[in-house]
Amino acid sequence: MEERWSTEHVLSLAPDASSQKAAGKLSSPAPWSATGTDGAALWGECRGSGRTPYRTAVELATPAYSCTCPSRKFPCKHALGLLLLWSGTPEAVPAGEPSDWASDWLAERRDRAERRATGATAAADPAAALRRAEKRHARVAAGAGELRLRLADRVRHGLADPSAAGPWEEVAARMVDAQAPGLATRVRELDAVTGPDLLEEYAMLHLLATAATRIDDLPAPLAATVRARVGYTTDAAEVLAGPTVRDRWYVLGSRTSPLDGAADERLTTRRLWLRGAKTGRAALLLAFGRPGRAPDLALPTGHLLEAELAFHPGARPLRAALGTRYDAPGQGPAAPPPGLTPAEAVAAYGDAVADDPWLDAWPAVLTGVVPVLTPDGWQLTDGRHTLPIHRGATPEAALWRLAAVSTGRPLTVFGEQGHHGFAPVTAWGADHRPIDLTTG
Amino acid sequence: MPPTAPTPTDPWESLHTTALLGTDRRPLPPPAAGDSAAHLAVDRTDPATALLELAALETVRRRAGARPAPAGEAVTALLAAPAPEDHRPELPTPAARRLTLLLGSRGAGSPGTLANLTELLPQWLATARARGFRPPAAAVPALLDAARGRTELRPDAVALAGPLGRWLAARNADWRFVLRTTTDAPGGPDGPDGPDGPDGAAAAAPGDHHLWHEGLFAERVTHLTALRRSDPAAGLALLVSTWPTERAEDRLLFLDALQDGLSLADEPFLEAALGDRSKNVRATAAELLSTLPGSTLAHRMAERARAAVRLSERGTHLLVTPPTECDTAMQRDGIPLKSPTGRGERAWWFGEVIAATPLSLWPESTGLTPGRLLGLRVGDSLDESDSSWADDLREAWARAAVRQQDADWARALLGPAPAPAPGSRGGRAARAPRSTGAPAKLLAVLPPTERAVWTAAFIEVHGLGEAFQLLGACAAPWSPPLSTAVVAALARAAASGAYPWSHSGVLGMTERALSPATATAVEELAAEAAPAGAWAETFSRLAGTLRFREAMLAELGA
């Protein structure tokens, strides 16, 4: 049984809105010929304005794309169009053996993956690495100490006194110099915080800076959490070298930011939330794309993926690296995932915060909740308790989509529960199909 | 800040106040009785650092110990009003995917391999509505957003969105138009439940006229229109009940609403409106009366017309005596004293009289068919050989035919579908279309099939250059014979060396209206055209669009 992706999922892979539009036009059989699929890959020839048609192939598991067109967009409209054709008009992409050019490309990809897997990691000089680590550690501790002084200074003068406050940008730059980019980001955000939240932000930043000056005294899991939050990065390969968890991972949802169409110079970040069917463990995968490009990794919401995950160490492990995959993502169960009541979700977030005090939110599936628009904004309720929906985390259009899917009746919603409220990511309505709530 | 100062026992509030003022100015709150060991362990040597540490403890304590808010009465009340169930069958999955694509591609399209998808949305909506489908709930907000920006989509989009659309519109001010949009039969003409689904009640509730008395102007028009369709007499009575208090602009548009279900029962009211203060209201009332062949206004016009046109004694001529003045009675019957375009006064009055006269007068008073009457020569009553009134008479008859929706007269005025003259095929017009007045408007009076046949014949003789408005008057999608004629005309235009962009208006319409059955023929044209030329590109694009529409309609089971 072939498991096809939804139109929404295919369109979410597009680097921008104009690619989505262009792909929509290539979604009918007319321009395509020599199409086919073997379940793991799609291929086809697309007639353009030139004499020779473009050769387009998509490997579904990664996914990975190949096309002979000159477009610099990635994936190009032909790859997306082919995916849409396969998803909407299955008979137009019949099962078959890959044509020569498609099988060449697929074989080349396999070879490269194997080479990468077996390739020896560069022989490192352990002594030099240790020296570098110690040097960085000292710089981070010095930077964090300086940040502590700055925060205390502001509190001494009073947060209400604007004359005492220079821009935090300058302090953020010092944190970058101190090789603590995590601190720098948090500091930079202080300028945008107002009102009663400001003291909370100061306090939590102070707590983080204090922890950063004495990482070695902390229990190992908490030390790992502090390191990650201060901005030490861990290579995926390094994480994968440690213990892994094999499970059938259910894809709860994903969010890509900056949102489509934003002229932004930042990396495009995609968050993918998974839950192990056997272990019940929550996991978060992060994938990055260069500005204007969609991240490579995409897993269709509602699908199951048999794979190994390696969790980044921490007091509350959530982020994971994707290791060996045993199959392409397959259709998950027809029913929405089991979940919690609003009260249970609040309690679960509380537990998580007790482990990692800097957590803003923790993933949660809510069962039997109705979205309602009250004078205080959108809320999710099971009739006994309500959770406010986190303002600003969800586009307005998506909230109306959520209301439409519910028709005013209980449904299942996946999202992140935090102290700002609940940020919805995916909803399952009466027909049990997952609906994405992170796009406008 | 409320006058009752925060209780000094709220640890967070006292920390916050101290932080705002600064620890230089205000002392750190002292340890309280219930403080945890962690609180008591905070080093208080430096008050600022101590305050940040106490605040961190409080923050984590509050986040980790948060309790969910109980659902209040307001929330419980909202839960009691879910959307009514929609019993229509859900769209087939491929059609739902197509809808996502059509709605997702908003904005102007660039020249590409296919028409702008937004152009195909109206057809998709009309077809889906006619088939009585229910869209996936998640697509309804985008559907309403699309209809918000494009008023021409509203009736179909609102009907398709169904009860869920109305439920959402009641909660979102951006979609208020949904509540004002009438959709005749929610399930389509042959829907299983007919027009009285659970949601039809809002528009049809008889006797509940609160919208009429309290609604916005557009809501009032909608209400009146709906009422006229179901119960014309009740609609009239409602209008009469508030007529004297309505503003002149509103009176004008309310009068327009009487077009639905217009009958002689409306005549006394309309006669009275001929004396209205507003000139536009008077003119509209007169126009409505003139479409009622049995009205006394029609009789009065017929009298004037009889005086203005008579059949010559030998029966070879129609002799015209135009009115010499526009008396107050004529003015009251809606004939303006001056022509808005500055025509000669007598010709203007004459035209207005004939256009408002029941067409049945002419066969009845002369015993001749419309065709025979149009064949007669037209002369001046003083000088038979002066035919200067011929065009005025024909044009006024054409206006009457459109106004009275008289197919016999429209057919006669249009003349037989033009037959190709030998040797003139597709070339310069063999002769100009005979009818003055707008042929497209006359065409619209004919039944759709006849319209298409006539237009197809016209295109064969005259090509596409002059056919734009005629094609616009034909029902889309075009019938196979008309589509074939258009494709043949396009092929001739390409062969003659014309450029595609000189046909861009017709081509745009063709993308939307050409029968998908001609896709193969268009693909052949694309293959025959000079490679990489403008026509090759145009034909491939057209073929691509036709295939897209073919797939789109097939998904909807149309």
CSV table of N, CA, C and O in Angstrom, one decimal, chain B residues 198-297:
chain,number,residue,atom,x,y,z
B,198,PRO,N,-30.7,22.7,7.7
B,198,PRO,CA,-30.9,23.3,9.0
B,198,PRO,C,-30.4,24.8,9.1
B,198,PRO,O,-30.8,25.5,9.9
B,199,ASP,N,-29.5,25.1,8.1
B,199,ASP,CA,-28.9,26.4,8.1
B,199,ASP,C,-29.7,27.4,7.3
B,199,ASP,O,-29.4,28.6,7.3
B,200,GLY,N,-30.7,27.0,6.5
B,200,GLY,CA,-31.4,27.9,5.6
B,200,GLY,C,-32.4,28.8,6.4
B,200,GLY,O,-32.9,29.7,5.9
B,201,ALA,N,-32.5,28.4,7.7
B,201,ALA,CA,-33.6,29.0,8.5
B,201,ALA,C,-33.3,30.5,8.7
B,201,ALA,O,-34.3,31.3,8.6
B,202,ALA,N,-32.0,30.9,8.8
B,202,ALA,CA,-31.8,32.3,9.1
B,202,ALA,C,-32.4,33.2,8.0
B,202,ALA,O,-33.0,34.2,8.3
B,203,ALA,N,-32.2,32.8,6.7
B,203,ALA,CA,-32.7,33.7,5.7
B,203,ALA,C,-34.2,33.5,5.4
B,203,ALA,O,-34.8,34.5,5.0
B,204,ALA,N,-34.7,32.4,5.8
B,204,ALA,CA,-36.1,32.1,5.3
B,204,ALA,C,-37.2,32.3,6.4
B,204,ALA,O,-38.3,32.2,6.2
B,205,ALA,N,-36.7,32.5,7.6
B,205,ALA,CA,-37.7,32.6,8.7
B,205,ALA,C,-38.8,33.6,8.4
B,205,ALA,O,-38.5,34.8,8.3
B,206,PRO,N,-40.0,33.2,8.1
B,206,PRO,CA,-41.0,34.1,7.7
B,206,PRO,C,-41.5,35.0,8.9
B,206,PRO,O,-41.5,34.5,10.0
B,207,GLY,N,-41.8,36.2,8.6
B,207,GLY,CA,-42.3,37.0,9.7
B,207,GLY,C,-41.2,37.6,10.6
B,207,GLY,O,-41.5,38.5,11.4
B,208,ASP,N,-40.0,37.1,10.6
B,208,ASP,CA,-39.0,37.7,11.4
B,208,ASP,C,-38.2,38.7,10.6
B,208,ASP,O,-37.3,38.4,9.9
B,209,HIS,N,-38.6,40.0,10.8
B,209,HIS,CA,-38.0,41.0,9.9
B,209,HIS,C,-37.0,41.9,10.7
B,209,HIS,O,-36.9,43.0,10.4
B,210,HIS,N,-36.4,41.3,11.8
B,210,HIS,CA,-35.6,42.2,12.6
B,210,HIS,C,-34.4,42.7,11.8
B,210,HIS,O,-34.0,43.9,12.0
B,211,LEU,N,-33.9,41.9,10.8
B,211,LEU,CA,-32.8,42.4,10.0
B,211,LEU,C,-33.3,43.6,9.2
B,211,LEU,O,-32.5,44.5,8.9
B,212,TRP,N,-34.5,43.6,8.7
B,212,TRP,CA,-35.0,44.7,7.9
B,212,TRP,C,-35.1,46.0,8.8
B,212,TRP,O,-34.7,47.0,8.3
B,213,HIS,N,-35.4,45.8,10.0
B,213,HIS,CA,-35.6,47.0,10.8
B,213,HIS,C,-34.3,47.4,11.5
B,213,HIS,O,-34.1,48.6,11.8
B,214,GLU,N,-33.3,46.5,11.7
B,214,GLU,CA,-32.1,46.8,12.5
B,214,GLU,C,-30.8,46.6,11.7
B,214,GLU,O,-29.8,47.0,12.1
B,215,GLY,N,-30.9,45.9,10.5
B,215,GLY,CA,-29.7,45.5,9.9
B,215,GLY,C,-29.0,46.6,9.2
B,215,GLY,O,-29.5,47.7,9.0
B,216,LEU,N,-27.7,46.2,8.8
B,216,LEU,CA,-27.0,47.2,7.9
B,216,LEU,C,-27.7,47.2,6.5
B,216,LEU,O,-28.5,46.3,6.2
B,217,PHE,N,-27.4,48.2,5.7
B,217,PHE,CA,-28.0,48.4,4.5
B,217,PHE,C,-28.0,47.1,3.6
B,217,PHE,O,-29.0,46.6,3.1
B,218,ALA,N,-26.8,46.5,3.5
B,218,ALA,CA,-26.6,45.3,2.7
B,218,ALA,C,-27.4,44.2,3.2
B,218,ALA,O,-28.0,43.4,2.4
B,219,GLU,N,-27.5,44.1,4.5
B,219,GLU,CA,-28.3,43.0,5.1
B,219,GLU,C,-29.8,43.2,4.8
B,219,GLU,O,-30.5,42.2,4.6
B,220,ARG,N,-30.2,44.5,4.8
B,220,ARG,CA,-31.6,44.7,4.5
B,220,ARG,C,-31.9,44.4,3.0
B,220,ARG,O,-33.0,43.8,2.7
B,221,VAL,N,-31.0,44.7,2.1
B,221,VAL,CA,-31.3,44.4,0.7
B,221,VAL,C,-31.4,42.9,0.5
B,221,VAL,O,-32.2,42.4,-0.1
B,222,THR,N,-30.4,42.2,1.2
B,222,THR,CA,-30.4,40.7,1.1
B,222,THR,C,-31.7,40.2,1.6
B,222,THR,O,-32.3,39.2,1.1
B,223,HIS,N,-32.1,40.7,2.7
B,223,HIS,CA,-33.4,40.2,3.4
B,223,HIS,C,-34.6,40.4,2.4
B,223,HIS,O,-35.4,39.5,2.2
B,224,LEU,N,-34.6,41.6,1.9
B,224,LEU,CA,-35.7,41.9,1.0
B,224,LEU,C,-35.7,41.0,-0.3
B,224,LEU,O,-36.7,40.5,-0.7
B,225,THR,N,-34.5,40.9,-0.8
B,225,THR,CA,-34.4,40.0,-2.0
B,225,THR,C,-34.8,38.6,-1.8
B,225,THR,O,-35.6,38.0,-2.5
B,226,ALA,N,-34.4,38.1,-0.6
B,226,ALA,CA,-34.7,36.7,-0.3
B,226,ALA,C,-36.2,36.6,-0.1
B,226,ALA,O,-36.9,35.6,-0.6
B,227,LEU,N,-36.8,37.6,0.5
B,227,LEU,CA,-38.3,37.5,0.8
B,227,LEU,C,-39.0,37.6,-0.6
B,227,LEU,O,-40.0,36.9,-0.8
B,228,ARG,N,-38.5,38.5,-1.5
B,228,ARG,CA,-39.2,38.6,-2.8
B,228,ARG,C,-39.2,37.3,-3.5
B,228,ARG,O,-40.1,36.9,-4.2
B,229,ARG,N,-38.1,36.5,-3.3
B,229,ARG,CA,-38.0,35.2,-4.1
B,229,ARG,C,-39.0,34.2,-3.5
B,229,ARG,O,-39.5,33.4,-4.2
B,230,SER,N,-39.2,34.3,-2.2
B,230,SER,CA,-40.1,33.3,-1.6
B,230,SER,C,-41.5,33.8,-1.6
B,230,SER,O,-42.5,33.0,-1.8
B,231,ASP,N,-41.8,35.1,-1.3
B,231,ASP,CA,-43.1,35.6,-1.2
B,231,ASP,C,-43.2,37.0,-1.6
B,231,ASP,O,-43.0,37.9,-0.8
B,232,PRO,N,-43.4,37.3,-2.9
B,232,PRO,CA,-43.3,38.6,-3.5
B,232,PRO,C,-44.2,39.6,-2.7
B,232,PRO,O,-43.8,40.7,-2.5
B,233,ALA,N,-45.4,39.2,-2.4
B,233,ALA,CA,-46.4,40.1,-1.8
B,233,ALA,C,-45.9,40.5,-0.4
B,233,ALA,O,-46.0,41.7,-0.1
B,234,ALA,N,-45.3,39.6,0.3
B,234,ALA,CA,-44.8,39.9,1.6
B,234,ALA,C,-43.6,40.9,1.5
B,234,ALA,O,-43.5,41.8,2.3
B,235,GLY,N,-42.8,40.7,0.5
B,235,GLY,CA,-41.7,41.6,0.3
B,235,GLY,C,-42.2,43.0,0.0
B,235,GLY,O,-41.6,44.0,0.6
B,236,LEU,N,-43.2,43.1,-0.9
B,236,LEU,CA,-43.7,44.4,-1.2
B,236,LEU,C,-44.3,45.1,0.1
B,236,LEU,O,-44.0,46.2,0.3
B,237,ALA,N,-45.0,44.3,0.8
B,237,ALA,CA,-45.7,44.8,2.0
B,237,ALA,C,-44.6,45.4,3.0
B,237,ALA,O,-44.8,46.4,3.6
B,238,LEU,N,-43.5,44.6,3.1
B,238,LEU,CA,-42.4,45.0,4.0
B,238,LEU,C,-41.8,46.3,3.6
B,238,LEU,O,-41.6,47.3,4.3
B,239,LEU,N,-41.6,46.4,2.2
B,239,LEU,CA,-41.0,47.6,1.7
B,239,LEU,C,-41.9,48.8,1.9
B,239,LEU,O,-41.5,49.9,2.3
B,240,VAL,N,-43.2,48.6,1.6
B,240,VAL,CA,-44.2,49.7,1.8
B,240,VAL,C,-44.2,50.2,3.2
B,240,VAL,O,-44.4,51.4,3.5
B,241,SER,N,-44.0,49.3,4.1
B,241,SER,CA,-44.2,49.6,5.5
B,241,SER,C,-43.2,50.7,6.0
B,241,SER,O,-43.4,51.5,6.9
B,242,THR,N,-42.0,50.8,5.3
B,242,THR,CA,-41.0,51.7,5.8
B,242,THR,C,-40.7,52.7,4.7
B,242,THR,O,-39.8,53.6,4.9
B,243,TRP,N,-41.3,52.6,3.5
B,243,TRP,CA,-40.9,53.4,2.3
B,243,TRP,C,-40.8,54.9,2.6
B,243,TRP,O,-39.8,55.4,2.2
B,244,PRO,N,-41.7,55.5,3.3
B,244,PRO,CA,-41.6,57.0,3.4
B,244,PRO,C,-40.4,57.4,4.2
B,244,PRO,O,-40.0,58.6,4.0
B,245,THR,N,-39.9,56.5,5.0
B,245,THR,CA,-38.7,57.0,5.9
B,245,THR,C,-37.4,56.6,5.3
B,245,THR,O,-36.4,56.9,5.9
B,246,GLU,N,-37.4,55.9,4.2
B,246,GLU,CA,-36.1,55.5,3.6
B,246,GLU,C,-35.4,56.7,2.9
B,246,GLU,O,-36.1,57.5,2.3
B,247,ARG,N,-34.1,56.7,2.9
B,247,ARG,CA,-33.3,57.7,2.2
B,247,ARG,C,-33.4,57.4,0.7
B,247,ARG,O,-33.6,56.3,0.2
B,248,ALA,N,-33.2,58.5,-0.2
B,248,ALA,CA,-33.4,58.3,-1.6
B,248,ALA,C,-32.5,57.2,-2.2
B,248,ALA,O,-33.0,56.4,-3.0
B,249,GLU,N,-31.2,57.2,-1.8
B,249,GLU,CA,-30.3,56.2,-2.4
B,249,GLU,C,-30.8,54.8,-2.0
B,249,GLU,O,-30.7,53.9,-2.8
B,250,ASP,N,-31.3,54.7,-0.8
B,250,ASP,CA,-31.7,53.3,-0.4
B,250,ASP,C,-33.0,53.0,-1.1
B,250,ASP,O,-33.1,51.8,-1.6
B,251,ARG,N,-33.9,53.9,-1.3
B,251,ARG,CA,-35.1,53.6,-2.0
B,251,ARG,C,-34.8,53.1,-3.4
B,251,ARG,O,-35.4,52.1,-3.8
B,252,LEU,N,-33.8,53.7,-4.0
B,252,LEU,CA,-33.5,53.3,-5.4
B,252,LEU,C,-33.1,51.8,-5.4
B,252,LEU,O,-33.5,51.0,-6.2
B,253,LEU,N,-32.2,51.4,-4.4
B,253,LEU,CA,-31.7,50.0,-4.5
B,253,LEU,C,-32.8,49.0,-4.0
B,253,LEU,O,-32.9,47.9,-4.4
B,254,PHE,N,-33.7,49.5,-3.1
B,254,PHE,CA,-34.8,48.6,-2.7
B,254,PHE,C,-35.7,48.4,-3.9
B,254,PHE,O,-36.2,47.3,-4.0
B,255,LEU,N,-35.9,49.4,-4.6
B,255,LEU,CA,-36.8,49.2,-5.8
B,255,LEU,C,-36.2,48.2,-6.8
B,255,LEU,O,-36.9,47.3,-7.3
B,256,ASP,N,-34.9,48.2,-6.9
B,256,ASP,CA,-34.2,47.2,-7.8
B,256,ASP,C,-34.5,45.8,-7.3
B,256,ASP,O,-34.7,44.9,-8.1
B,257,ALA,N,-34.7,45.6,-6.0
B,257,ALA,CA,-34.9,44.3,-5.5
B,257,ALA,C,-36.3,43.8,-5.9
B,257,ALA,O,-36.5,42.6,-5.9
B,258,LEU,N,-37.2,44.7,-6.3
B,258,LEU,CA,-38.5,44.3,-6.7
B,258,LEU,C,-38.5,43.5,-8.0
B,258,LEU,O,-39.4,42.8,-8.4
B,259,GLN,N,-37.4,43.6,-8.8
B,259,GLN,CA,-37.2,42.9,-10.0
B,259,GLN,C,-37.6,41.4,-9.8
B,259,GLN,O,-38.1,40.7,-10.7
B,260,ASP,N,-37.2,40.9,-8.7
B,260,ASP,CA,-37.5,39.5,-8.4
B,260,ASP,C,-38.9,39.4,-8.1
B,260,ASP,O,-39.5,40.0,-7.2
B,261,GLY,N,-39.6,38.5,-8.8
B,261,GLY,CA,-41.0,38.3,-8.6
B,261,GLY,C,-41.9,39.4,-9.0
B,261,GLY,O,-43.0,39.6,-8.5
B,262,LEU,N,-41.4,40.3,-9.9
B,262,LEU,CA,-42.2,41.4,-10.3
B,262,LEU,C,-43.5,41.0,-11.0
B,262,LEU,O,-43.5,40.1,-11.8
B,263,SER,N,-44.6,41.6,-10.6
B,263,SER,CA,-45.9,41.3,-11.2
B,263,SER,C,-46.8,42.5,-11.2
B,263,SER,O,-46.5,43.5,-10.6
B,264,LEU,N,-48.0,42.3,-11.8
B,264,LEU,CA,-48.9,43.5,-11.8
B,264,LEU,C,-49.4,43.8,-10.4
B,264,LEU,O,-49.8,45.0,-10.1
B,265,ALA,N,-49.2,42.9,-9.4
B,265,ALA,CA,-49.5,43.2,-8.0
B,265,ALA,C,-48.7,44.4,-7.5
B,265,ALA,O,-49.1,45.1,-6.6
B,266,ASP,N,-47.5,44.6,-8.1
B,266,ASP,CA,-46.6,45.7,-7.7
B,266,ASP,C,-47.0,47.0,-8.3
B,266,ASP,O,-46.4,48.0,-8.0
B,267,GLU,N,-47.9,47.0,-9.3
B,267,GLU,CA,-48.1,48.1,-10.1
B,267,GLU,C,-48.6,49.4,-9.3
B,267,GLU,O,-48.0,50.5,-9.5
B,268,PRO,N,-49.6,49.2,-8.5
B,268,PRO,CA,-50.0,50.5,-7.8
B,268,PRO,C,-48.9,51.2,-7.0
B,268,PRO,O,-48.7,52.4,-7.1
B,269,PHE,N,-48.0,50.3,-6.4
B,269,PHE,CA,-46.9,50.9,-5.6
B,269,PHE,C,-46.0,51.6,-6.6
B,269,PHE,O,-45.5,52.7,-6.4
B,270,LEU,N,-45.7,51.0,-7.7
B,270,LEU,CA,-44.7,51.5,-8.7
B,270,LEU,C,-45.3,52.8,-9.3
B,270,LEU,O,-44.6,53.8,-9.6
B,271,GLU,N,-46.6,52.8,-9.6
B,271,GLU,CA,-47.3,54.0,-10.2
B,271,GLU,C,-47.1,55.1,-9.2
B,271,GLU,O,-46.8,56.2,-9.6
B,272,ALA,N,-47.3,54.8,-7.9
B,272,ALA,CA,-47.1,55.9,-6.9
B,272,ALA,C,-45.7,56.4,-6.9
B,272,ALA,O,-45.4,57.6,-6.8
B,273,ALA,N,-44.7,55.5,-7.1
B,273,ALA,CA,-43.3,55.8,-7.1
B,273,ALA,C,-43.0,56.7,-8.3
B,273,ALA,O,-41.9,57.4,-8.2
B,274,LEU,N,-43.8,56.8,-9.3
B,274,LEU,CA,-43.5,57.7,-10.4
B,274,LEU,C,-43.6,59.1,-10.0
B,274,LEU,O,-43.1,60.0,-10.7
B,275,GLY,N,-44.2,59.4,-8.8
B,275,GLY,CA,-44.3,60.7,-8.3
B,275,GLY,C,-43.2,61.0,-7.2
B,275,GLY,O,-43.3,61.9,-6.5
B,276,ASP,N,-42.2,60.1,-7.1
B,276,ASP,CA,-41.3,60.2,-6.0
B,276,ASP,C,-40.4,61.5,-6.2
B,276,ASP,O,-40.3,62.1,-7.2
B,277,ARG,N,-39.9,61.9,-5.0
B,277,ARG,CA,-39.1,63.1,-5.0
B,277,ARG,C,-37.8,62.9,-5.8
B,277,ARG,O,-37.3,63.9,-6.4
B,278,SER,N,-37.3,61.7,-5.8
B,278,SER,CA,-36.0,61.5,-6.4
B,278,SER,C,-36.2,61.1,-7.9
B,278,SER,O,-37.0,60.2,-8.2
B,279,LYS,N,-35.4,61.8,-8.7
B,279,LYS,CA,-35.5,61.5,-10.2
B,279,LYS,C,-35.1,60.1,-10.5
B,279,LYS,O,-35.8,59.4,-11.3
B,280,ASN,N,-34.1,59.6,-9.8
B,280,ASN,CA,-33.6,58.2,-10.1
B,280,ASN,C,-34.6,57.2,-9.7
B,280,ASN,O,-34.8,56.2,-10.4
B,281,VAL,N,-35.3,57.4,-8.6
B,281,VAL,CA,-36.4,56.5,-8.2
B,281,VAL,C,-37.5,56.5,-9.2
B,281,VAL,O,-38.0,55.4,-9.6
B,282,ARG,N,-37.9,57.7,-9.7
B,282,ARG,CA,-38.9,57.8,-10.7
B,282,ARG,C,-38.5,57.0,-11.9
B,282,ARG,O,-39.3,56.2,-12.4
B,283,ALA,N,-37.3,57.2,-12.4
B,283,ALA,CA,-36.9,56.5,-13.6
B,283,ALA,C,-36.9,55.0,-13.4
B,283,ALA,O,-37.3,54.2,-14.3
B,284,THR,N,-36.4,54.5,-12.2
B,284,THR,CA,-36.4,53.1,-12.0
B,284,THR,C,-37.8,52.5,-11.9
B,284,THR,O,-38.1,51.4,-12.5
B,285,ALA,N,-38.7,53.2,-11.3
B,285,ALA,CA,-40.1,52.8,-11.2
B,285,ALA,C,-40.6,52.6,-12.6
B,285,ALA,O,-41.3,51.6,-13.0
B,286,ALA,N,-40.4,53.6,-13.5
B,286,ALA,CA,-40.9,53.6,-14.8
B,286,ALA,C,-40.3,52.4,-15.6
B,286,ALA,O,-41.0,51.7,-16.3
B,287,GLU,N,-39.0,52.2,-15.4
B,287,GLU,CA,-38.4,51.1,-16.1
B,287,GLU,C,-39.0,49.7,-15.7
B,287,GLU,O,-39.2,48.9,-16.5
B,288,LEU,N,-39.2,49.6,-14.4
B,288,LEU,CA,-39.9,48.3,-13.9
B,288,LEU,C,-41.2,48.2,-14.5
B,288,LEU,O,-41.6,47.1,-15.0
B,289,LEU,N,-42.0,49.3,-14.5
B,289,LEU,CA,-43.4,49.2,-15.1
B,289,LEU,C,-43.3,48.8,-16.6
B,289,LEU,O,-44.2,48.1,-17.0
B,290,SER,N,-42.3,49.3,-17.3
B,290,SER,CA,-42.3,49.1,-18.7
B,290,SER,C,-42.0,47.6,-19.0
B,290,SER,O,-42.2,47.2,-20.1
B,291,THR,N,-41.5,46.9,-18.0
B,291,THR,CA,-41.2,45.5,-18.3
B,291,THR,C,-42.5,44.6,-18.0
B,291,THR,O,-42.5,43.4,-18.2
B,292,LEU,N,-43.5,45.3,-17.5
B,292,LEU,CA,-44.8,44.6,-17.2
B,292,LEU,C,-45.7,44.9,-18.3
B,292,LEU,O,-46.4,46.0,-18.3
B,293,PRO,N,-45.9,44.0,-19.2
B,293,PRO,CA,-46.7,44.3,-20.4
B,293,PRO,C,-48.1,44.7,-20.1
B,293,PRO,O,-48.7,45.5,-20.8
B,294,GLY,N,-48.7,44.3,-19.0
B,294,GLY,CA,-50.1,44.6,-18.7
B,294,GLY,C,-50.3,45.9,-17.9
B,294,GLY,O,-51.4,46.2,-17.6
B,295,SER,N,-49.2,46.6,-17.6
B,295,SER,CA,-49.3,47.7,-16.8
B,295,SER,C,-50.0,48.9,-17.5
B,295,SER,O,-49.9,49.0,-18.7
B,296,THR,N,-50.6,49.8,-16.7
B,296,THR,CA,-51.2,51.0,-17.4
B,296,THR,C,-50.1,51.9,-18.0
B,296,THR,O,-50.3,52.5,-19.0
B,297,LEU,N,-48.9,51.8,-17.4
B,297,LEU,CA,-47.8,52.6,-18.0
B,297,LEU,C,-47.5,52.1,-19.4
B,297,LEU,O,-47.4,52.8,-20.4
